CSV table of C-alpha atoms and ligand atoms in Angstrom, one decimal:
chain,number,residue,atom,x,y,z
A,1,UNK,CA,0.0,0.0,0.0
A,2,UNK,CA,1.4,3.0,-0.8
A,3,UNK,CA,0.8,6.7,0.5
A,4,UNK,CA,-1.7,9.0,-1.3
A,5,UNK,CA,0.0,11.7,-2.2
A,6,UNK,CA,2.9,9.1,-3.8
A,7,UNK,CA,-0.3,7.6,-5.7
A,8,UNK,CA,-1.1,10.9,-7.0
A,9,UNK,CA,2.8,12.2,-7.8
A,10,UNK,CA,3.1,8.6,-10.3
A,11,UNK,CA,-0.2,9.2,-12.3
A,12,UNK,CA,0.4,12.9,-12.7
A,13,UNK,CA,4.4,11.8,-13.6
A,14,UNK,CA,3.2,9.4,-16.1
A,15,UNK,CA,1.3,11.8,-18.5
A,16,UNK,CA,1.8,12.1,-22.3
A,17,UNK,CA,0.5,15.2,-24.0
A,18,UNK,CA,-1.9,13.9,-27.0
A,19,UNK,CA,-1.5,16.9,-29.0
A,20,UNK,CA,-3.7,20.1,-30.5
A,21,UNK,CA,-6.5,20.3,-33.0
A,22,UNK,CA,-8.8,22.7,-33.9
A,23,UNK,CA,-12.7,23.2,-33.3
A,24,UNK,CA,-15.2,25.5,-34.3
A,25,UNK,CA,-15.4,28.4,-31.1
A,26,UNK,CA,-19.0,27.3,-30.4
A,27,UNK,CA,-17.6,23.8,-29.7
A,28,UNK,CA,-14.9,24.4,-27.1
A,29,UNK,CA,-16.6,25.4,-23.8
A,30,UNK,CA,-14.8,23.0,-21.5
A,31,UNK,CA,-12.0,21.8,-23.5
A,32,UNK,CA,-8.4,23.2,-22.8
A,33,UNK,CA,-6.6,26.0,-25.0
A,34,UNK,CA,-3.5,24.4,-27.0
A,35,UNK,CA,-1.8,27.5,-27.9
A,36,UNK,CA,-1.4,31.2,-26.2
A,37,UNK,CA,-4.2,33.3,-27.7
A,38,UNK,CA,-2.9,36.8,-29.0
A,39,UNK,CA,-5.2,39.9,-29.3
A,40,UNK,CA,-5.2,41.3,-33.0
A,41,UNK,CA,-6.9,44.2,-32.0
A,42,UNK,CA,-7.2,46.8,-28.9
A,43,UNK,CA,-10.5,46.5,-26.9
A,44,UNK,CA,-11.9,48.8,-26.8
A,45,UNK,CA,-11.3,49.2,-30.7
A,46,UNK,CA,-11.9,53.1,-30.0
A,47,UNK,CA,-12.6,55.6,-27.5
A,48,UNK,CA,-16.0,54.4,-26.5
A,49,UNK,CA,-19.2,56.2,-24.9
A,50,UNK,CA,-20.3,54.1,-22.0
A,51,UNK,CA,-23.3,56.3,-21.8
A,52,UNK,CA,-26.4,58.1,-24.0
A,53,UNK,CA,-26.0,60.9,-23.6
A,54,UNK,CA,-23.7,64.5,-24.8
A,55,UNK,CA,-20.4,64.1,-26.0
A,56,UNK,CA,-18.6,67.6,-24.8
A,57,UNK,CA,-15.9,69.3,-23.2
A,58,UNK,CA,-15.1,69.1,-19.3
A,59,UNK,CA,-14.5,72.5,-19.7
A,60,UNK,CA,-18.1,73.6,-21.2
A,61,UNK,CA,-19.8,72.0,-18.9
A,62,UNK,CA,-21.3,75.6,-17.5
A,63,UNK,CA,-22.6,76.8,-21.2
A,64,UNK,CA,-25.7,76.0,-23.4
A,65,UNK,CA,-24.1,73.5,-25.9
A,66,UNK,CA,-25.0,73.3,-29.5
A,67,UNK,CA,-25.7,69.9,-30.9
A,68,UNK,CA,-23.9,69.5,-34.3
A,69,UNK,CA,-24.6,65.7,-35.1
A,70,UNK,CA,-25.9,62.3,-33.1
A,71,UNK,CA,-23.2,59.3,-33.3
A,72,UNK,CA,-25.5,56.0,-33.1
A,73,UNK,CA,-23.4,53.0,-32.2
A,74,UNK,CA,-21.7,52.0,-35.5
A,75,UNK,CA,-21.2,55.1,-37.3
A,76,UNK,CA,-17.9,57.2,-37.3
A,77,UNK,CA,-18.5,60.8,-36.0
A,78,UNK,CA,-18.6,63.6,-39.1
A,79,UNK,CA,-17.2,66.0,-37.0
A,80,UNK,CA,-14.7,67.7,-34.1
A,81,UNK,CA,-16.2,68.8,-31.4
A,82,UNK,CA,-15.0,72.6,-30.6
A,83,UNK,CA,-16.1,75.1,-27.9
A,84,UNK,CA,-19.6,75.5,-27.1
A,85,UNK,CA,-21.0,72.3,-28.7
A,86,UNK,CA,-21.5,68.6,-27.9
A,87,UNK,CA,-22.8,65.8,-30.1
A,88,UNK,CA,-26.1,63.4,-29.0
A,89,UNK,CA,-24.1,60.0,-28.7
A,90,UNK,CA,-25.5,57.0,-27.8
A,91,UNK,CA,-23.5,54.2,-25.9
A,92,UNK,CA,-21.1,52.4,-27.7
A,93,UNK,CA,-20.3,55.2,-29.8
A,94,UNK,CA,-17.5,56.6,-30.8
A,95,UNK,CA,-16.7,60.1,-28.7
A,96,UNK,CA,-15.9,62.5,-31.7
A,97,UNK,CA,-12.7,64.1,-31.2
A,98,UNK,CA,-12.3,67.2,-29.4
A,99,UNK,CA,-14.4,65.8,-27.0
A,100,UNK,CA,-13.1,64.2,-23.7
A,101,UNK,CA,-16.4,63.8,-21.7
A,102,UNK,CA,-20.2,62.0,-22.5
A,103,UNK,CA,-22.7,63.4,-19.4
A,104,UNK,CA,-25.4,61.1,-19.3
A,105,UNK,CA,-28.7,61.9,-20.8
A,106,UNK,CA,-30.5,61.6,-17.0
A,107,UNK,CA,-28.8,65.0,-15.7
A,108,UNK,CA,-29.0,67.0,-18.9
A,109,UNK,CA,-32.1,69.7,-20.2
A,110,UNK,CA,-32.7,70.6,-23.7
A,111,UNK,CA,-33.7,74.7,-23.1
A,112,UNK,CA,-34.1,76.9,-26.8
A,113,UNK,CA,-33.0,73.7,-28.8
A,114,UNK,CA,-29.2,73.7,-27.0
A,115,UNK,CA,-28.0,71.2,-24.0
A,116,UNK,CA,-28.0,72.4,-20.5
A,117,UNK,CA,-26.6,70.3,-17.9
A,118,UNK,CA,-28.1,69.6,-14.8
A,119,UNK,CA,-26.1,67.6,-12.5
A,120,UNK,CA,-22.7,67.9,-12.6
A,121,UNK,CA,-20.1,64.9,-12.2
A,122,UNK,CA,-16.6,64.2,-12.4
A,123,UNK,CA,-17.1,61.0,-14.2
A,124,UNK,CA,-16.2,60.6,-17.9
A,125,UNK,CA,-18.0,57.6,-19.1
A,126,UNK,CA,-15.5,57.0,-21.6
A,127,UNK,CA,-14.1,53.4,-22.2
A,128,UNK,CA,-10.7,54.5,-23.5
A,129,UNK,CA,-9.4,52.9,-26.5
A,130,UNK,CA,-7.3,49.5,-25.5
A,131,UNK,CA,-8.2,49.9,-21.6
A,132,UNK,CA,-8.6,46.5,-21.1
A,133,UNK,CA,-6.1,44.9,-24.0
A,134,UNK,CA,-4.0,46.1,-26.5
A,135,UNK,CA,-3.4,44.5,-30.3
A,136,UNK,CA,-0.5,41.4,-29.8
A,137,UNK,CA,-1.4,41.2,-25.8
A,138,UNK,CA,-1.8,37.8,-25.1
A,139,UNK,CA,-5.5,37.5,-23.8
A,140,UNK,CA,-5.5,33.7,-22.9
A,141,UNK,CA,-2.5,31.2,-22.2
A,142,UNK,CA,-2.1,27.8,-23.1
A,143,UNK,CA,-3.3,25.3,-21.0
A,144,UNK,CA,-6.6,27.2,-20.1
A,145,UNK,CA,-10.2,25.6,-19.0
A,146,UNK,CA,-12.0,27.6,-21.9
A,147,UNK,CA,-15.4,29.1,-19.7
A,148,UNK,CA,-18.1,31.2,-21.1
A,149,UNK,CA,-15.9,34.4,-20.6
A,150,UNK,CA,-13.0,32.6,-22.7
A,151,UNK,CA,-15.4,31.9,-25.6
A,152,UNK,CA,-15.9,35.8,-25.2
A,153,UNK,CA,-12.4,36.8,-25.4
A,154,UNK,CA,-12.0,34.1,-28.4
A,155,UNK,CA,-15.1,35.6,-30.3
A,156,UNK,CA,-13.9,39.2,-29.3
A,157,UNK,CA,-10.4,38.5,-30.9
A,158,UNK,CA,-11.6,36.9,-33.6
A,159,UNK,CA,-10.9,33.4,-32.8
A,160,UNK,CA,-13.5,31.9,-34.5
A,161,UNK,CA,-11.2,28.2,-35.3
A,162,UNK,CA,-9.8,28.0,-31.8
A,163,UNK,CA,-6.4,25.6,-31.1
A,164,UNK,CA,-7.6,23.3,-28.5
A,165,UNK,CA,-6.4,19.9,-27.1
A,166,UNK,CA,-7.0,16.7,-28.6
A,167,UNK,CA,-9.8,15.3,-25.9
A,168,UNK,CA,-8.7,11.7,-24.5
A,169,UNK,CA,-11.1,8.9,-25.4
A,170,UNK,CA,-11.5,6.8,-22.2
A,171,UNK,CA,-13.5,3.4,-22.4
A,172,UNK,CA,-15.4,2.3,-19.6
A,173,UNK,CA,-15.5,-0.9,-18.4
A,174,UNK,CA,-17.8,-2.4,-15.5
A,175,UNK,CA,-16.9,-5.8,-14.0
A,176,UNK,CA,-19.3,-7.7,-11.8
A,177,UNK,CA,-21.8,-10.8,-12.4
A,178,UNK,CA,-24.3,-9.3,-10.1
A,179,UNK,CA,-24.8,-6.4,-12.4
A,180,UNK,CA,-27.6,-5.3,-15.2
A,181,UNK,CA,-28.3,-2.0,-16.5
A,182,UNK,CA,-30.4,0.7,-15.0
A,183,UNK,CA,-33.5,-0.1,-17.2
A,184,UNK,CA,-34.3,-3.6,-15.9
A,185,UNK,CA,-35.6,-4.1,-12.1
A,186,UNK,CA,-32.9,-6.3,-9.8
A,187,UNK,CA,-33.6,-9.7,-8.8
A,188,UNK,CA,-32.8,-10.2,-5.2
A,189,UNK,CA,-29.0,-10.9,-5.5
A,190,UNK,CA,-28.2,-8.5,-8.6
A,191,UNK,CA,-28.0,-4.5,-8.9
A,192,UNK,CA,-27.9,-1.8,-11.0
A,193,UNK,CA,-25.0,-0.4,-13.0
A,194,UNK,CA,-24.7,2.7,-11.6
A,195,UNK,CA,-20.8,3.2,-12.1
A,196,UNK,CA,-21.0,2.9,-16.1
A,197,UNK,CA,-23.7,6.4,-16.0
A,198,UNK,CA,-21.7,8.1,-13.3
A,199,UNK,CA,-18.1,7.7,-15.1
A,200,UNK,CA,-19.7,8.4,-18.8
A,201,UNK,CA,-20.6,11.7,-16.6
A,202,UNK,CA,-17.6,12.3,-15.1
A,203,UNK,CA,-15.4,11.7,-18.5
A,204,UNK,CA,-17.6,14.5,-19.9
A,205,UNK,CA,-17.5,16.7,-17.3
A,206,UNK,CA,-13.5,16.7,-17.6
A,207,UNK,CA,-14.1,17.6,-21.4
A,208,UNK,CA,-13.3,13.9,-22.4
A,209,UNK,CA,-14.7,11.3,-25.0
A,210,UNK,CA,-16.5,8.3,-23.2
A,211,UNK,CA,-16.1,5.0,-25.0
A,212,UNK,CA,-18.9,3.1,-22.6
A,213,UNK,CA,-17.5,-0.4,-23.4
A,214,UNK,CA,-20.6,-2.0,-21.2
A,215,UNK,CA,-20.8,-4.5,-18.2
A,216,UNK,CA,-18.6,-7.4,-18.2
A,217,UNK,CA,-19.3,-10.4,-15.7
A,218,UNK,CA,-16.2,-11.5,-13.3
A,219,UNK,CA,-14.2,-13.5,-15.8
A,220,UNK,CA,-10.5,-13.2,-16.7
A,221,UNK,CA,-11.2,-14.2,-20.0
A,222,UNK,CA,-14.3,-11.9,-20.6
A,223,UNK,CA,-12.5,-8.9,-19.1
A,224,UNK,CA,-9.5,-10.0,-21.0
A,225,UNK,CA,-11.5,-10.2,-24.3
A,226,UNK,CA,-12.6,-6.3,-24.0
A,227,UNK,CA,-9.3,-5.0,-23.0
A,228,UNK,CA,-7.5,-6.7,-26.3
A,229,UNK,CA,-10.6,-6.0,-28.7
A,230,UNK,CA,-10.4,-2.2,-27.3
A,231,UNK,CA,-6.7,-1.7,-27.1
A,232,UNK,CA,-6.1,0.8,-29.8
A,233,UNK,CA,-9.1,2.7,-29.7
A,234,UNK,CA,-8.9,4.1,-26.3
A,235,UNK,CA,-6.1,6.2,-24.8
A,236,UNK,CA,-7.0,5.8,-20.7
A,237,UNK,CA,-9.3,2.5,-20.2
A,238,UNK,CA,-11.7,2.8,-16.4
A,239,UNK,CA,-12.4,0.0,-14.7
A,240,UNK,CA,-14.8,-0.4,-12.1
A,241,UNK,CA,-15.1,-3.5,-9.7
A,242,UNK,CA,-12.9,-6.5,-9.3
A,243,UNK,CA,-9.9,-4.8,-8.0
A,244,UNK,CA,-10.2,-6.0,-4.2
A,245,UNK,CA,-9.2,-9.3,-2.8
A,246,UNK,CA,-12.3,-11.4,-3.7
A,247,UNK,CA,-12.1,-14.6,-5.3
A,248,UNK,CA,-13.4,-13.4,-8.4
A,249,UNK,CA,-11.1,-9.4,-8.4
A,250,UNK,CA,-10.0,-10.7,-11.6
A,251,UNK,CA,-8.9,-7.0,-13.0
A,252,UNK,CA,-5.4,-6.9,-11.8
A,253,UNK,CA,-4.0,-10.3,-12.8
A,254,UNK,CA,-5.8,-9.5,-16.0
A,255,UNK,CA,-4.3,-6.2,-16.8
A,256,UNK,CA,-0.7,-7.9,-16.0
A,257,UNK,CA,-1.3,-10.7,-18.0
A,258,UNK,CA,-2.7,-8.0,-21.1
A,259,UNK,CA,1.1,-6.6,-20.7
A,260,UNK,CA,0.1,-3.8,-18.2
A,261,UNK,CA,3.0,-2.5,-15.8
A,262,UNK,CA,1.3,-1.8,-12.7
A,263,UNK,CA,3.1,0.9,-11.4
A,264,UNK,CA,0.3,1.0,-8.0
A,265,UNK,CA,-2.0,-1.1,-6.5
A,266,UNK,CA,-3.5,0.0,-3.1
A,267,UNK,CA,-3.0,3.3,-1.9
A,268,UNK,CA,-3.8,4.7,1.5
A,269,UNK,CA,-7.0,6.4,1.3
A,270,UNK,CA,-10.8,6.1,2.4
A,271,UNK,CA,-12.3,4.9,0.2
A,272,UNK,CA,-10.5,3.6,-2.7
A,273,UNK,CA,-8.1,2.0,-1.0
A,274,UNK,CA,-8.1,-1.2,-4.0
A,275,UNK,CA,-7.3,1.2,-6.7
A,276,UNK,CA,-4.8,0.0,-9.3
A,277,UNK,CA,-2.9,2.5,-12.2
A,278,UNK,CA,-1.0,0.7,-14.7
A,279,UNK,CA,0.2,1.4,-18.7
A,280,UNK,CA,1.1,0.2,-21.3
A,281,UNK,CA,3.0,1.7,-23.9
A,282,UNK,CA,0.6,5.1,-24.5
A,283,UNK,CA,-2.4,3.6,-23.4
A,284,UNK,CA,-3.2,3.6,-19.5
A,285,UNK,CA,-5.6,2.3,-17.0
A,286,UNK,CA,-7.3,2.7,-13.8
A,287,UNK,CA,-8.6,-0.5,-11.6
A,288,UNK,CA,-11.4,1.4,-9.3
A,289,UNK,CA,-13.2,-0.1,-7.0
A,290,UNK,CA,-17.0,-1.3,-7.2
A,291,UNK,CA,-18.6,1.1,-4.9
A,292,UNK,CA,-20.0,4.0,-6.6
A,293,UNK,CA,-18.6,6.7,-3.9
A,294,UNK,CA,-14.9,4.7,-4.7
A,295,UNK,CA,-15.2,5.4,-8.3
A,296,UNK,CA,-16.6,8.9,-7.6
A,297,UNK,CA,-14.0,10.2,-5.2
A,298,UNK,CA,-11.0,8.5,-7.2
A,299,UNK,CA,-12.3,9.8,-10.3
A,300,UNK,CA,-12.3,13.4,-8.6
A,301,UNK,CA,-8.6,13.0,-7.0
A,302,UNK,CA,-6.6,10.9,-9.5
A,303,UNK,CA,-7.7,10.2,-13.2
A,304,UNK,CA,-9.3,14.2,-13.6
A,305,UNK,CA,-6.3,16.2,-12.9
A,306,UNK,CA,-4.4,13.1,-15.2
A,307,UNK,CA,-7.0,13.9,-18.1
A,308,UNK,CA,-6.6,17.7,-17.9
A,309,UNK,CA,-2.9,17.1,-17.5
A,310,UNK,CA,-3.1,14.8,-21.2
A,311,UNK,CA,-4.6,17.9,-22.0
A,312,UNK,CA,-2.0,19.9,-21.0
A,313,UNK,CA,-3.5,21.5,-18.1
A,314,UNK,CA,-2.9,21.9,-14.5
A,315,UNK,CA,-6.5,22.6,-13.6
A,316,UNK,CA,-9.8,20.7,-13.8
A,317,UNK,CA,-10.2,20.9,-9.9
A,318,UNK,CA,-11.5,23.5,-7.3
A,319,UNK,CA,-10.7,23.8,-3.9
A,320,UNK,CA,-11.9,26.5,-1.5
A,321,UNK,CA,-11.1,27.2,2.1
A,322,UNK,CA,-13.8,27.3,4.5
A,323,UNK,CA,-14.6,26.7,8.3
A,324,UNK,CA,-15.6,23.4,10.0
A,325,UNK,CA,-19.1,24.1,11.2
A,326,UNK,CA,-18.7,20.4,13.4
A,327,UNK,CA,-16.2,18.4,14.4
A,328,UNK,CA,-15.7,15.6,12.5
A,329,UNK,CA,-13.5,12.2,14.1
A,330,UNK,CA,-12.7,9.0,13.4
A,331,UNK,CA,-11.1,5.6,14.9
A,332,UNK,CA,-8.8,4.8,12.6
A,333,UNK,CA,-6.1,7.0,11.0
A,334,UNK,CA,-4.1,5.0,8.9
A,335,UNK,CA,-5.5,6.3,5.4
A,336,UNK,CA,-6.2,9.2,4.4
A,337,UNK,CA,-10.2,9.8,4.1
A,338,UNK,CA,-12.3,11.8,1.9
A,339,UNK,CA,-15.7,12.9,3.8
A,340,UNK,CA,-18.7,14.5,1.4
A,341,UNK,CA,-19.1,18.1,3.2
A,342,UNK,CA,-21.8,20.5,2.4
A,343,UNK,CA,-22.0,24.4,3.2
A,344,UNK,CA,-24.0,26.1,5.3
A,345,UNK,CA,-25.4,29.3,4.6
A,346,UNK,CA,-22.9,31.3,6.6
A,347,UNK,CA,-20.2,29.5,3.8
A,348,UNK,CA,-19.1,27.0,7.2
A,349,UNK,CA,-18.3,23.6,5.8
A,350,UNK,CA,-20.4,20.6,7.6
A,351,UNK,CA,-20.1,17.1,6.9
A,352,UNK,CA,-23.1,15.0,6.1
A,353,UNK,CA,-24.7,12.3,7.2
A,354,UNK,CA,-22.5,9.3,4.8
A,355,UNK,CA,-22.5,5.5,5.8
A,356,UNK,CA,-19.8,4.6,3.7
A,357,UNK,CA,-18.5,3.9,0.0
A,358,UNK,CA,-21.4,2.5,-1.4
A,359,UNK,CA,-23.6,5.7,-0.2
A,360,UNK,CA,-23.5,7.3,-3.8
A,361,UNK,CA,-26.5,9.7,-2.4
A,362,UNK,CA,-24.6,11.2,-0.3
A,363,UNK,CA,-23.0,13.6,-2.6
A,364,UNK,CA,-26.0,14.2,-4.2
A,365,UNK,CA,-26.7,16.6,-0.9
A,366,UNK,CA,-22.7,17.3,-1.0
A,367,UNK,CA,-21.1,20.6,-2.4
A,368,UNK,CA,-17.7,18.7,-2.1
A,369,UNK,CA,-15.4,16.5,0.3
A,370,UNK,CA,-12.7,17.2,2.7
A,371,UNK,CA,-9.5,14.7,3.0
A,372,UNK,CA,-8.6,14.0,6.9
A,373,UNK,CA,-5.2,13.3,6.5
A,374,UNK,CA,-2.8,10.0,8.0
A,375,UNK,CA,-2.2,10.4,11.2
A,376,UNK,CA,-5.3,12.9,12.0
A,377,UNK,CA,-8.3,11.8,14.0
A,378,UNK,CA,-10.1,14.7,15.0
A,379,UNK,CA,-10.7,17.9,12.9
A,380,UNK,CA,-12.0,20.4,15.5
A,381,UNK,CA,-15.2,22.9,15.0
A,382,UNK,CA,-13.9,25.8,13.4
A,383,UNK,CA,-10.6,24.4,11.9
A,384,UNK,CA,-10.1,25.6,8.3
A,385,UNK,CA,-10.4,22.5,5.7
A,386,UNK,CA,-10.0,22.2,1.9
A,387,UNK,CA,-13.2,21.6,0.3
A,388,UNK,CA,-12.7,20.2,-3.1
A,389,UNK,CA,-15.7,20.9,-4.8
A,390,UNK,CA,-17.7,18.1,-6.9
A,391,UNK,CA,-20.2,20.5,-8.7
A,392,UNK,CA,-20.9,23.6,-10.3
A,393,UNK,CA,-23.9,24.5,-8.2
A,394,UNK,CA,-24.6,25.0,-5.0
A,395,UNK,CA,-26.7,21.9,-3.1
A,396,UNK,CA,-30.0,23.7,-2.9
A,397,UNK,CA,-31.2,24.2,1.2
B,1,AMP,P1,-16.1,-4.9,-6.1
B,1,AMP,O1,-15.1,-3.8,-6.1
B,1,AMP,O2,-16.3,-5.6,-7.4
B,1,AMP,O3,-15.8,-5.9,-5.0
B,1,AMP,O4,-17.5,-4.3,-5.8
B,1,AMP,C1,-17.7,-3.6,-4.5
B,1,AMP,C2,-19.2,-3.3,-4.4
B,1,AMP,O5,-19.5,-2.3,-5.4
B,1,AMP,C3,-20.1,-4.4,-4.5
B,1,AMP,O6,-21.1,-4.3,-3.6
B,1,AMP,C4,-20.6,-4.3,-5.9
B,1,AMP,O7,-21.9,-4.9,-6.0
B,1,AMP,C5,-20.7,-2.8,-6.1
B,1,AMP,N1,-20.5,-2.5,-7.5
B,1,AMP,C6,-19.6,-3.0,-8.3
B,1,AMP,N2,-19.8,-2.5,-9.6
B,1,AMP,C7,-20.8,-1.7,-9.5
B,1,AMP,C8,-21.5,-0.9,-10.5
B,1,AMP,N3,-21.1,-0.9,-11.8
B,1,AMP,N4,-22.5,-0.1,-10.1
B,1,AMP,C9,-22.9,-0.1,-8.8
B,1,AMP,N5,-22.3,-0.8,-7.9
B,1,AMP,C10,-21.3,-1.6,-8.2
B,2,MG,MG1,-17.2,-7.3,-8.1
């Protein structure tokens, strides 16, 4: 058995960078940037109204101003502002030169036909030309989780065929004779394939391809069969089930025996303390265990940061700091465990009520876990602890 964080340190060791493409911008939220993204404009692209209102001078503010033209959005202004008069601009527009102030519509009075202002302020509500970037800045680095504000910045710079990395394809394998698929109703000693759904999510949600390569029944041979069949199609192959010390954990001898080096095969943590990491040449593997909070939480820790590293990134995981709200303790402290936590409305962290690795419902209620590290019993009320979150929205109250 061999420590966590050394677990951790020889998957994210063993990575292999699978290389770039290209994809159409309306196709990459999720998937990570391949190449630094350089500005070929400045934004803004020109001095820019932030307001409707008067385009002026600060120093006219006092007079009756003439209006000599009205700049829509979209239309270069016809003329220079001088002494005395102001142009009707509407936001987004470009501010005309000789003018280096828009007053908003709200404090302003037209008296005789000319623009009398009302309220005085000192702000400009100018968005000056290349406030925010200038051309050849570079607006995005490699190795970025592209968001809904990245596909902004790619649209806004004209990105429209964005550089992205190749996505892994990982095929999904669940052993177990007692199993059958969610649409048919258990006998008494079978159950449903929960682990095939949950890791077909899971691949997605780390902006991978899921190659759901079905339920295979504890047999060297039939587990065998898949793994030489699906070989070269797959880059990572999942496992779930059959990894513990059962007469019929077939997956490691089978992996060995399919030319696998195993480089570990128990690590010190709660739960997923059977899980197994091996590879061959450029394809890899992960043995999880059965139970679906196993596969969950080892999915979380271990193979998403190793598909966003593939991918060339170092993200793919959040972790905040918050408060205990409850102490949470423990017997035994010889692994470290991962406990689903959930926040309270005053952002303390609480850990819920969990009865163990097959308790997948638990982090249905759960914004995220904590680890209680070797050694550590107790974590007292009010000790700061790193949640690592395991979804995007908050567990409703
Ligand atoms: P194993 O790791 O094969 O010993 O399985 C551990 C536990 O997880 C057993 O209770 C299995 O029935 C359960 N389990 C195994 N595979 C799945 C699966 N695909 N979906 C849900 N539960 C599973
Ligand atoms: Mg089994």
């Amino acid at each position: 058995m061999i420590p966590f964080e050394d677990a951790r340190r020889i998957v994210m060791d063993s990575v292999l960078y699978l290389g770039g493409e290209t994809a159409s911008l309306d196709q990459t939220c999720g998937r990570v940037l391949a190449e630094d993204i350089v500005s070929d404009i400045d934004m803004p692209p020109f001095d820019k109204s932030a307001m409707d209102g008067y385009a002026c001078r600060k120093a006219d503010l006092g007079l009756a101003l003439e209006i000599i033209e009205t700049i829509p959005a979209g239309r270069t202004p016809s003329e220079k502002i001088a002494g005395g008069q102001c142009a009707k601009i509407m936001t987004g527009g470009v501010v005309p030169e000789g003018a280096d102030c828009v007053v908003m519509i709200e404090h302003t009075e037209i008296r005789d036909g000319r623009v009398v202002i009302t309220k005085k302020s000192s702000v400009l509500n100018i968005c000056y030309q290349a406030e925010d970037v200038e051309t050849g800045d570079v607006v995005l680095r490699k190795g970025t989780i592209i968001t809904p504000a990245e596909v902004a910045v790619l649209a806004a710079v004209g990105c429209a065929e964005v550089p992205v990395a190749i996505r892994p394809r990982i095929g999904i394998i669940t052993t177990g004779s007692e199993l059958l698929s969610p649409s048919k109703k258990p006998s008494a000693a079978q159950i449903r394939d929960s682990n095939s759904s949950q890791l077909q999510s899971q691949v997605a949600r780390a902006a991978c391809v899921p190659v759901p390569l079905g339920i295979v029944e504890d047999s060297p041979e039939a587990i065998g069969a898949v793994i030489e069949e699906e070989m070269d199609r797959v880059d990572i192959f999942l496992l779930s089930g059959g990894v513990s010390m059962g007469e019929f954990d077939h997956v490691p001898a089978v992996l060995e025996d399919k030319g696998f080096d195993l480089l570990f095969e128990k690590v010190a943590m709660k739960p997923g303390k059977p899980t197994v990491f091996g590879r061959r040449g450029d394809t890899f593997v992960f043995g999880l265990p059965g139970n679906p909070v196993s596969v969950f939480v080892v999915f979380e820790l271990l193979v998403r940061p190793f598909c966003y590293r593939l991918m060339g990134s170092e993200g793919g995981t959040v972790t905040v700091t918050a408060r205990l709200s409850e102490p949470v303790a423990r017997r035994k402290s010889d692994r470290i465990a991962h406990i689903p936590v959930r926040f309270d409305k005053d952002g303390k962290a609480r850990a819920i009520e969990y009865h163990g690795s097959a308790h997948i419902h638990a982090y249905t209620l759960a914004d995220g876990f904590i680890a209680v590290p070797v050694g550590t019993s107790e974590i007292k009320a009010g000790e700061n602890v790193a949640v690592t979150l395991t979804r995007e929205t908050r567990v409703a109250d």
